[in-house]
Short mmCIF file of C-alpha atoms and ligand atoms in Angstrom, two decimals:
data_model
loop_
_atom_site.label_atom_id
_atom_site.label_comp_id
_atom_site.label_asym_id
_atom_site.label_seq_id
_atom_site.Cartn_x
_atom_site.Cartn_y
_atom_site.Cartn_z
CA MET A 662 -10.70 -30.18 1.23
CA ALA A 663 -8.87 -26.93 1.80
CA LYS A 664 -9.25 -25.21 5.18
CA TYR A 665 -10.47 -21.96 3.60
CA LYS A 666 -12.43 -20.95 0.54
CA ILE A 667 -11.43 -17.50 -0.61
CA ALA A 668 -13.25 -15.61 -3.36
CA TRP A 669 -10.68 -14.27 -5.82
CA MET A 670 -11.71 -10.98 -7.49
CA PRO A 671 -8.94 -9.23 -9.42
CA GLY A 672 -11.37 -6.79 -11.06
CA ASP A 673 -9.95 -4.18 -13.45
CA GLY A 674 -6.62 -2.65 -14.43
CA ILE A 675 -3.78 -3.13 -11.95
CA GLY A 676 -6.18 -5.12 -9.77
CA VAL A 677 -5.02 -8.05 -11.91
CA ASP A 678 -1.31 -7.20 -11.50
CA VAL A 679 -1.40 -6.92 -7.72
CA MET A 680 -3.57 -10.02 -7.28
CA ASP A 681 -0.92 -12.02 -9.17
CA ALA A 682 1.56 -10.66 -6.63
CA ALA A 683 -0.73 -11.71 -3.77
CA ARG A 684 -0.84 -15.23 -5.12
CA ILE A 685 2.97 -15.54 -5.13
CA VAL A 686 3.04 -14.66 -1.45
CA LEU A 687 0.06 -16.81 -0.45
CA ASP A 688 1.67 -19.79 -2.18
CA ALA A 689 4.96 -19.13 -0.37
CA LEU A 690 3.07 -19.03 2.94
CA LYS A 691 1.36 -22.30 1.98
CA LEU A 692 -2.00 -21.06 3.19
CA ASP A 693 -4.37 -24.03 3.00
CA ALA A 694 -6.95 -22.34 0.80
CA GLU A 695 -8.92 -22.81 -2.36
CA TYR A 696 -9.16 -19.63 -4.44
CA ILE A 697 -12.45 -19.28 -6.28
CA PRO A 698 -12.53 -16.75 -9.14
CA ALA A 699 -15.45 -14.32 -9.13
CA ASP A 700 -16.44 -11.72 -11.74
CA ILE A 701 -16.49 -8.04 -10.81
CA GLY A 702 -15.77 -4.82 -12.64
CA TRP A 703 -16.08 -2.72 -15.73
CA GLU A 704 -16.18 -5.45 -18.39
CA PHE A 705 -19.26 -6.98 -16.74
CA TRP A 706 -20.96 -3.59 -16.62
CA CYS A 707 -20.31 -3.09 -20.34
CA SER A 708 -21.31 -6.60 -21.43
CA GLU A 709 -24.06 -7.46 -18.92
CA GLY A 710 -25.14 -4.15 -17.45
CA ASP A 711 -24.01 -5.22 -13.99
CA PRO A 712 -20.47 -4.83 -12.59
CA LEU A 713 -21.40 -7.16 -9.71
CA PRO A 714 -23.41 -10.02 -11.25
CA GLN A 715 -25.67 -12.13 -9.04
CA ARG A 716 -23.46 -15.19 -9.67
CA THR A 717 -20.63 -13.36 -7.91
CA LEU A 718 -22.78 -12.76 -4.83
CA ASP A 719 -23.69 -16.48 -4.94
CA THR A 720 -19.99 -17.38 -5.04
CA LEU A 721 -19.24 -15.10 -2.10
CA ALA A 722 -21.99 -16.78 -0.11
CA HIS A 723 -20.02 -20.04 -0.27
CA THR A 724 -16.65 -18.63 0.75
CA ASP A 725 -15.02 -17.54 4.02
CA CYS A 726 -13.95 -14.14 2.75
CA ALA A 727 -12.90 -12.38 -0.44
CA LEU A 728 -9.71 -10.85 -1.74
CA PHE A 729 -10.32 -8.05 -4.20
CA GLY A 730 -7.99 -6.03 -6.48
CA ALA A 731 -9.61 -2.88 -7.84
CA ILE A 732 -12.33 -1.71 -10.16
CA THR A 733 -12.79 1.07 -12.65
CA SER A 734 -15.74 3.39 -12.02
CA LYS A 735 -16.97 6.16 -14.29
CA PRO A 736 -19.62 8.88 -13.95
CA LYS A 737 -23.21 8.11 -14.88
CA GLU A 738 -23.35 9.36 -18.49
CA GLU A 739 -19.93 7.99 -19.44
CA ALA A 740 -20.82 4.61 -17.97
CA ALA A 741 -24.09 4.43 -19.89
CA ALA A 742 -22.30 5.25 -23.15
CA GLU A 743 -19.96 2.24 -22.79
CA LEU A 744 -22.72 -0.37 -22.55
CA ILE A 745 -22.92 -2.78 -25.49
CA PRO A 746 -25.54 -1.61 -28.06
CA GLU A 747 -28.09 -4.24 -26.93
CA LEU A 748 -28.11 -2.73 -23.43
CA GLN A 749 -28.23 0.94 -24.42
CA GLY A 750 -31.33 2.99 -23.65
CA LYS A 751 -32.70 0.50 -21.11
CA GLY A 752 -32.26 2.89 -18.22
CA LEU A 753 -29.43 0.89 -16.63
CA VAL A 754 -27.58 3.00 -14.05
CA TYR A 755 -24.00 2.27 -12.99
CA THR A 756 -23.35 2.03 -9.26
CA SER A 757 -19.99 1.15 -7.74
CA PRO A 758 -19.85 -2.60 -7.07
CA ILE A 759 -17.60 -2.15 -4.07
CA VAL A 760 -19.99 0.28 -2.38
CA ARG A 761 -22.76 -2.22 -3.17
CA LEU A 762 -20.76 -5.11 -1.71
CA ARG A 763 -20.22 -3.17 1.50
CA GLN A 764 -23.91 -2.39 1.82
CA THR A 765 -25.37 -5.70 0.61
CA LEU A 766 -23.13 -7.80 2.84
CA ASN A 767 -23.30 -5.25 5.68
CA LEU A 768 -19.51 -4.94 5.84
CA HIS A 769 -19.91 -2.20 8.42
CA THR A 770 -16.30 -1.65 9.37
CA ASN A 771 -13.59 -0.30 7.12
CA LEU A 772 -10.18 -0.95 8.65
CA ARG A 773 -7.22 0.98 7.26
CA PRO A 774 -3.85 0.64 9.00
CA CYS A 775 -1.23 3.26 8.13
CA LYS A 776 2.15 2.26 9.51
CA ALA A 777 5.50 3.72 8.51
CA TYR A 778 7.87 0.83 7.84
CA PRO A 779 11.50 1.81 8.48
CA GLY A 780 13.50 2.45 5.33
CA ASN A 781 10.55 3.42 3.16
CA PRO A 782 11.83 6.50 1.30
CA LEU A 783 8.23 7.70 0.98
CA ASN A 784 7.58 7.96 4.73
CA TYR A 785 6.60 11.42 5.95
CA ARG A 786 8.07 10.43 9.32
CA ASP A 787 9.30 7.05 10.51
CA ASP A 788 7.31 6.92 13.76
CA ILE A 789 3.74 6.86 12.43
CA ASP A 790 1.42 4.03 13.40
CA ILE A 791 -2.19 5.03 12.84
CA VAL A 792 -5.18 2.75 12.31
CA VAL A 793 -8.33 4.27 10.83
CA PHE A 794 -11.76 2.77 11.54
CA ARG A 795 -14.21 4.16 9.03
CA GLU A 796 -17.93 3.40 9.21
CA ASN A 797 -18.64 1.73 5.91
CA THR A 798 -22.37 1.65 5.12
CA GLU A 799 -24.07 4.93 6.07
CA ASP A 800 -23.55 8.66 6.26
CA LEU A 801 -23.28 10.55 2.95
CA TYR A 802 -22.75 7.18 1.24
CA SER A 803 -26.19 5.86 2.20
CA GLY A 804 -27.27 6.55 -1.39
CA ILE A 805 -30.40 8.48 -0.40
CA GLU A 806 -30.05 11.33 -2.85
CA PHE A 807 -32.34 13.61 -4.84
CA HIS A 808 -31.97 15.62 -8.02
CA PRO A 809 -34.34 17.24 -8.70
CA VAL A 810 -35.64 17.29 -5.14
CA PRO A 811 -39.20 15.88 -5.02
CA ALA A 812 -41.73 18.45 -3.80
CA ALA A 813 -42.88 16.16 -0.98
CA VAL A 814 -39.32 15.87 0.29
CA PHE A 815 -38.75 19.61 0.24
CA ASP A 816 -42.13 20.25 1.87
CA ALA A 817 -41.11 17.93 4.67
CA PHE A 818 -37.91 19.95 5.14
CA LEU A 819 -39.95 23.17 5.33
CA GLN A 820 -42.34 21.65 7.79
CA HIS A 821 -39.70 20.24 10.14
CA SER A 822 -36.77 22.62 9.82
CA PRO A 823 -36.99 26.42 9.84
CA LYS A 824 -33.54 26.48 8.24
CA ALA A 825 -35.06 25.15 4.99
CA ARG A 826 -36.96 28.42 4.45
CA ARG A 827 -33.81 30.06 3.13
CA PHE A 828 -34.06 27.76 0.10
CA ALA A 829 -37.82 28.10 -0.47
CA ASP A 830 -37.38 30.25 -3.60
CA VAL A 831 -34.96 27.89 -5.35
CA PRO A 832 -36.57 25.81 -8.13
CA LEU A 833 -36.55 22.14 -7.10
CA GLU A 834 -34.63 21.09 -10.22
CA GLN A 835 -31.90 23.57 -9.33
CA MET A 836 -30.97 21.90 -6.07
CA ALA A 837 -29.61 18.51 -5.08
CA VAL A 838 -29.82 16.75 -1.72
CA SER A 839 -27.64 13.93 -0.38
CA VAL A 840 -28.82 12.59 2.94
CA ARG A 841 -26.34 12.11 5.77
CA LEU A 842 -27.98 9.30 7.68
CA VAL A 843 -26.28 7.87 10.75
CA THR A 844 -27.74 5.22 13.05
CA GLU A 845 -26.88 4.64 16.70
CA LYS A 846 -26.15 1.02 15.93
CA ALA A 847 -23.51 1.78 13.29
CA ALA A 848 -22.02 4.64 15.31
CA ARG A 849 -21.73 2.45 18.40
CA ASN A 850 -20.30 -0.39 16.37
CA ILE A 851 -17.53 1.58 14.70
CA ALA A 852 -16.46 3.05 18.03
CA THR A 853 -16.51 -0.41 19.60
CA GLN A 854 -14.38 -1.83 16.77
CA GLY A 855 -11.87 0.97 17.28
CA PHE A 856 -11.63 0.45 21.04
CA GLU A 857 -11.44 -3.34 20.74
CA TYR A 858 -8.57 -2.99 18.29
CA ALA A 859 -6.81 -0.47 20.55
CA LYS A 860 -7.13 -2.90 23.45
CA LYS A 861 -5.94 -5.91 21.46
CA PHE A 862 -2.92 -4.21 19.90
CA GLY A 863 -1.98 -1.86 22.76
CA TYR A 864 -2.89 1.57 21.41
CA LYS A 865 -3.28 4.19 24.16
CA THR A 866 -5.78 6.51 22.48
CA VAL A 867 -8.85 6.41 20.28
CA THR A 868 -9.69 9.67 18.51
CA ILE A 869 -13.20 10.31 17.24
CA VAL A 870 -12.99 12.62 14.22
CA GLU A 871 -16.24 14.49 13.52
CA LYS A 872 -17.67 18.02 13.48
CA PRO A 873 -20.37 18.15 16.17
CA ASN A 874 -20.16 21.90 16.69
CA VAL A 875 -21.61 22.43 13.21
CA ILE A 876 -23.16 19.16 12.06
CA ARG A 877 -24.97 18.85 15.35
CA GLU A 878 -27.19 15.85 14.87
CA THR A 879 -25.17 13.28 12.92
CA SER A 880 -21.71 14.19 14.18
CA GLY A 881 -23.25 14.73 17.61
CA LEU A 882 -24.58 11.19 17.58
CA MET A 883 -21.20 9.78 16.51
CA VAL A 884 -19.42 11.53 19.39
CA ARG A 885 -22.10 10.58 21.92
CA MET A 886 -21.82 6.90 21.01
CA ALA A 887 -18.01 7.06 21.16
CA ARG A 888 -18.23 8.50 24.69
CA GLN A 889 -20.59 5.73 25.76
CA VAL A 890 -18.34 3.04 24.34
CA ALA A 891 -15.21 4.62 25.86
CA LYS A 892 -16.60 4.00 29.35
CA ASN A 893 -16.02 0.27 28.84
CA TYR A 894 -12.31 0.79 28.16
CA PRO A 895 -10.85 2.54 31.21
CA GLY A 896 -7.21 2.17 30.10
CA ILE A 897 -7.72 3.88 26.75
CA GLU A 898 -8.24 7.62 26.36
CA LEU A 899 -10.91 9.02 24.04
CA TRP A 900 -9.81 12.14 22.18
CA GLU A 901 -12.31 14.26 20.25
CA THR A 902 -11.28 16.37 17.27
CA ASN A 903 -12.97 18.12 14.38
CA ILE A 904 -12.31 16.78 10.88
CA ASP A 905 -10.81 20.05 9.60
CA ALA A 906 -8.46 20.48 12.56
CA MET A 907 -7.59 16.80 12.36
CA CYS A 908 -6.27 17.20 8.81
CA MET A 909 -3.95 19.87 10.18
CA TRP A 910 -2.87 17.84 13.21
CA LEU A 911 -2.19 14.80 11.05
CA VAL A 912 0.27 16.82 9.03
CA LYS A 913 1.76 18.51 12.10
CA ASN A 914 1.99 15.67 14.63
CA PRO A 915 0.91 12.36 13.12
CA GLN A 916 3.09 10.44 15.57
CA ASN A 917 0.75 11.44 18.43
CA TYR A 918 -2.21 9.44 17.15
CA GLY A 919 -3.18 5.78 17.44
CA VAL A 920 -6.65 4.57 16.51
CA LEU A 921 -8.94 7.00 14.65
CA VAL A 922 -12.70 6.49 14.38
CA ALA A 923 -14.89 8.34 11.89
CA SER A 924 -18.07 8.26 9.87
CA ASN A 925 -17.93 7.15 6.23
CA MET A 926 -17.11 10.45 4.49
CA PHE A 927 -14.67 11.83 7.06
CA GLY A 928 -13.08 8.40 7.40
CA ASP A 929 -12.60 8.30 3.64
CA ILE A 930 -10.80 11.63 3.74
CA ILE A 931 -8.51 10.99 6.69
CA SER A 932 -7.60 7.49 5.56
CA ASP A 933 -6.25 8.86 2.28
CA LEU A 934 -4.38 11.54 4.18
CA CYS A 935 -2.92 8.96 6.59
CA ALA A 936 -2.02 6.63 3.71
CA GLN A 937 0.06 9.38 2.11
CA LEU A 938 2.00 9.87 5.37
CA VAL A 939 3.33 6.32 5.10
CA GLY A 940 4.06 5.99 1.40
CA GLY A 941 0.81 6.59 -0.43
CA LEU A 942 -1.46 4.31 -2.37
CA GLY A 943 1.26 1.72 -2.91
CA PHE A 944 1.19 0.97 0.82
CA ALA A 945 -2.46 1.47 1.78
CA SER A 946 -4.28 -1.73 2.74
CA SER A 947 -7.86 -2.16 3.86
CA GLY A 948 -10.47 -4.58 5.08
CA ASN A 949 -14.25 -4.29 4.78
CA ILE A 950 -15.40 -6.30 7.74
CA GLY A 951 -18.85 -7.51 8.76
CA ASP A 952 -20.06 -9.83 11.49
CA HIS A 953 -19.38 -13.01 9.51
CA TYR A 954 -17.79 -12.01 6.22
CA ALA A 955 -15.07 -9.70 5.02
CA VAL A 956 -13.71 -8.34 1.74
CA PHE A 957 -10.06 -7.30 1.73
CA GLU A 958 -8.74 -4.79 -0.83
CA PRO A 959 -5.90 -2.37 -1.33
CA THR A 960 -7.14 1.22 -1.13
CA HIS A 961 -5.92 2.17 -4.60
CA GLY A 962 -8.03 1.97 -7.74
CA SER A 963 -7.38 0.34 -11.11
CA ALA A 964 -4.75 2.92 -12.22
CA PRO A 965 -5.63 2.44 -15.92
CA LYS A 966 -2.41 3.97 -17.24
CA TYR A 967 -0.40 1.19 -15.56
CA ALA A 968 -2.82 -1.67 -16.28
CA GLY A 969 -1.11 -4.92 -17.24
CA GLN A 970 2.37 -3.40 -17.04
CA TYR A 971 3.27 -4.94 -13.71
CA LYS A 972 4.89 -1.68 -12.62
CA THR A 973 2.84 -0.64 -9.60
CA ASN A 974 3.69 -1.41 -6.00
CA PRO A 975 2.20 -4.64 -4.65
CA MET A 976 2.86 -3.76 -0.98
CA ALA A 977 -0.66 -2.35 -0.51
CA MET A 978 -2.03 -5.68 -1.74
CA LEU A 979 0.44 -7.75 0.33
CA LEU A 980 -0.39 -5.77 3.47
CA THR A 981 -4.04 -6.43 2.60
CA VAL A 982 -3.27 -10.17 2.54
CA LYS A 983 -1.79 -9.70 6.01
CA LEU A 984 -5.09 -8.18 7.21
CA MET A 985 -6.94 -11.15 5.75
CA LEU A 986 -4.68 -13.59 7.58
CA ASP A 987 -5.27 -11.68 10.84
CA TRP A 988 -9.02 -11.90 10.30
CA LEU A 989 -8.90 -15.62 9.46
CA GLY A 990 -7.02 -16.17 12.72
CA GLU A 991 -3.76 -17.18 10.96
CA LEU A 992 -1.81 -14.91 13.27
CA ASP A 993 1.58 -16.60 12.85
CA MET A 994 1.39 -16.29 9.09
CA ALA A 995 0.26 -12.67 9.40
CA VAL A 996 3.26 -11.84 11.59
CA ARG A 997 5.65 -13.68 9.26
CA LEU A 998 4.26 -11.87 6.25
CA GLU A 999 4.50 -8.45 7.88
CA LYS A 1000 8.12 -9.16 8.89
CA ALA A 1001 8.98 -10.22 5.35
CA ILE A 1002 7.35 -7.08 3.92
CA ALA A 1003 9.14 -4.87 6.45
CA GLY A 1004 12.41 -6.67 5.65
CA VAL A 1005 12.17 -6.00 1.92
CA ILE A 1006 11.30 -2.34 2.55
CA GLU A 1007 14.17 -1.89 5.02
CA GLU A 1008 16.78 -3.50 2.74
CA GLY A 1009 15.67 -1.26 -0.11
CA LYS A 1010 17.17 -3.50 -2.80
CA VAL A 1011 13.90 -4.20 -4.59
CA ARG A 1012 11.75 -1.15 -5.23
CA THR A 1013 8.94 -0.28 -7.64
CA TYR A 1014 8.84 3.06 -9.48
CA ASP A 1015 6.93 4.92 -6.77
CA MET A 1016 9.80 4.20 -4.34
CA GLY A 1017 12.37 5.38 -6.87
CA GLY A 1018 13.22 1.91 -8.20
CA THR A 1019 12.75 0.01 -11.43
CA HIS A 1020 11.59 -3.39 -10.19
CA SER A 1021 8.30 -4.91 -11.24
CA THR A 1022 5.22 -5.75 -9.23
CA LEU A 1023 6.08 -9.44 -9.35
CA GLU A 1024 9.78 -8.97 -8.50
CA MET A 1025 8.73 -7.17 -5.35
CA ALA A 1026 6.35 -10.01 -4.46
CA GLU A 1027 9.11 -12.56 -5.18
CA ALA A 1028 11.43 -10.67 -2.82
CA VAL A 1029 8.84 -10.93 -0.06
CA ALA A 1030 8.26 -14.61 -0.86
CA GLN A 1031 12.04 -15.27 -0.58
CA LYS A 1032 12.06 -13.84 2.92
CA LEU A 1033 9.24 -16.18 3.86
P1 LIG B 2230 -5.92 5.03 -8.67
O1 LIG B 2230 -5.76 4.64 -7.27
O2 LIG B 2230 -6.34 3.97 -9.59
O3 LIG B 2230 -4.55 5.60 -9.21
C1 LIG B 2230 -4.08 6.92 -9.04
C2 LIG B 2230 -2.58 6.98 -9.20
O4 LIG B 2230 -1.97 6.51 -8.01
C3 LIG B 2230 -2.03 6.06 -10.29
O5 LIG B 2230 -2.05 6.66 -11.54
C4 LIG B 2230 -0.65 5.81 -9.79
O6 LIG B 2230 0.17 6.89 -10.11
C5 LIG B 2230 -0.83 5.75 -8.29
N1 LIG B 2230 -1.02 4.38 -7.78
C6 LIG B 2230 -2.18 3.72 -7.54
N2 LIG B 2230 -1.94 2.49 -7.07
C7 LIG B 2230 -0.60 2.37 -7.02
C8 LIG B 2230 0.28 1.31 -6.61
N3 LIG B 2230 -0.18 0.15 -6.18
N4 LIG B 2230 1.61 1.54 -6.71
C9 LIG B 2230 2.09 2.69 -7.15
N5 LIG B 2230 1.33 3.73 -7.53
C10 LIG B 2230 0.00 3.56 -7.47
O7 LIG B 2230 -6.96 6.24 -8.71
P2 LIG B 2230 -7.64 7.00 -9.95
O8 LIG B 2230 -6.65 7.16 -11.05
O9 LIG B 2230 -8.29 8.16 -9.38
O10 LIG B 2230 -8.79 6.02 -10.44
C11 LIG B 2230 -8.64 5.05 -11.48
C12 LIG B 2230 -9.88 4.20 -11.51
O11 LIG B 2230 -9.97 3.43 -10.32
C13 LIG B 2230 -11.17 5.00 -11.59
O12 LIG B 2230 -12.04 4.36 -12.47
C14 LIG B 2230 -11.70 4.99 -10.18
O13 LIG B 2230 -13.09 5.11 -10.14
C15 LIG B 2230 -11.24 3.62 -9.71
N6 LIG B 2230 -11.07 3.49 -8.25
C16 LIG B 2230 -11.39 2.28 -7.71
C17 LIG B 2230 -11.19 2.03 -6.37
C18 LIG B 2230 -11.47 0.66 -5.87
O14 LIG B 2230 -11.46 -0.28 -6.64
N7 LIG B 2230 -11.69 0.48 -4.59
C19 LIG B 2230 -10.66 3.06 -5.47
C20 LIG B 2230 -10.28 4.28 -6.16
C21 LIG B 2230 -10.50 4.48 -7.48
MG1 LIG B 2231 -11.08 7.04 -0.79
#
């Protein structure tokens, strides 16, 4: 029996292309794993009314972790219109399967390293090494949303917050509410994950990115928890910045930062910003990590216009494989893979279109495999 069982979820569009690239590299590494295909994505929404069928969750339950490509998501009305005729008009509502995976499996930590590899023509600077820890299950993504706003909900606002009075004349169907819910547990956890990582990999600072001067309660709680956690890590400095200023600082002096910690929404924003500093979506890897399970995925989506063309950059996916190897404890393989990736980037002989080259997704993966 193989040492690991890994759920294999290519999903939609270029998810398939980059997962083929991942397989080339995993085979070259000779990881002792069985790869178990699992259904996820748009075609299952259209044909079954569920982009994340129960059988997929059952498969995940019997694996060590999952590797995932990308999915296509569309707005509510458009999604409903693409259901097969038999499923139309049944009130099925599309929700993103990846957001659901994160919440159902409590994959509370979103890890997004953004490192500039020397020789990448897309680097903003060559000395950037930032790791974003984004809380992955709460905040504005908690899914507690109202439109129209139920009268009982608005009455509760009026009763408990004088600030709600300003909106008392607005008809309930003319307003929408998305709840930003943050728990101490999740806030403490994401800060702890950030500090642990900083300690393990030698980063000198952890920066909490929030907005407590305006969003007093939720951002306030995030910062308070970060301060508490920081006390356990005397060698590592806690920096506190506001999300808006941080976007500016990340463009001005990205080389000054190490680990960044943020709530779900702000973490989403800064991780895209940081990804672009080191080459963009073609280089952005991520892990959704829980206590006992993890789903690894490149940050990019299904890029429909490139689907099946094997043109897009597999490095985001290959760096994602590296994160998976780290998490599985296959540290030697992870180091070898990162060196091979860095080697191919530095040589600059094999490059996909985004790097100014003409090589294919699989040629790039083959080049990495050769170095292994
Ligand atoms: P996208 O990430 O799919 O692509 C945007 C553009 O970025 C592409 O057209 C391409 O120019 C470039 N790009 C993306 N990946 C690349 C790679 N590996 N190498 C080189 N260039 C790359 O984002 P978009 O177009 O906004 O969304 C397309 C679909 O993907 C939508 O249905 C969206 O909902 C979904 N999506 C899914 C995500 C996921 O699976 N986690 C994340 C983001 C979007
Ligand atoms: Mg994003």
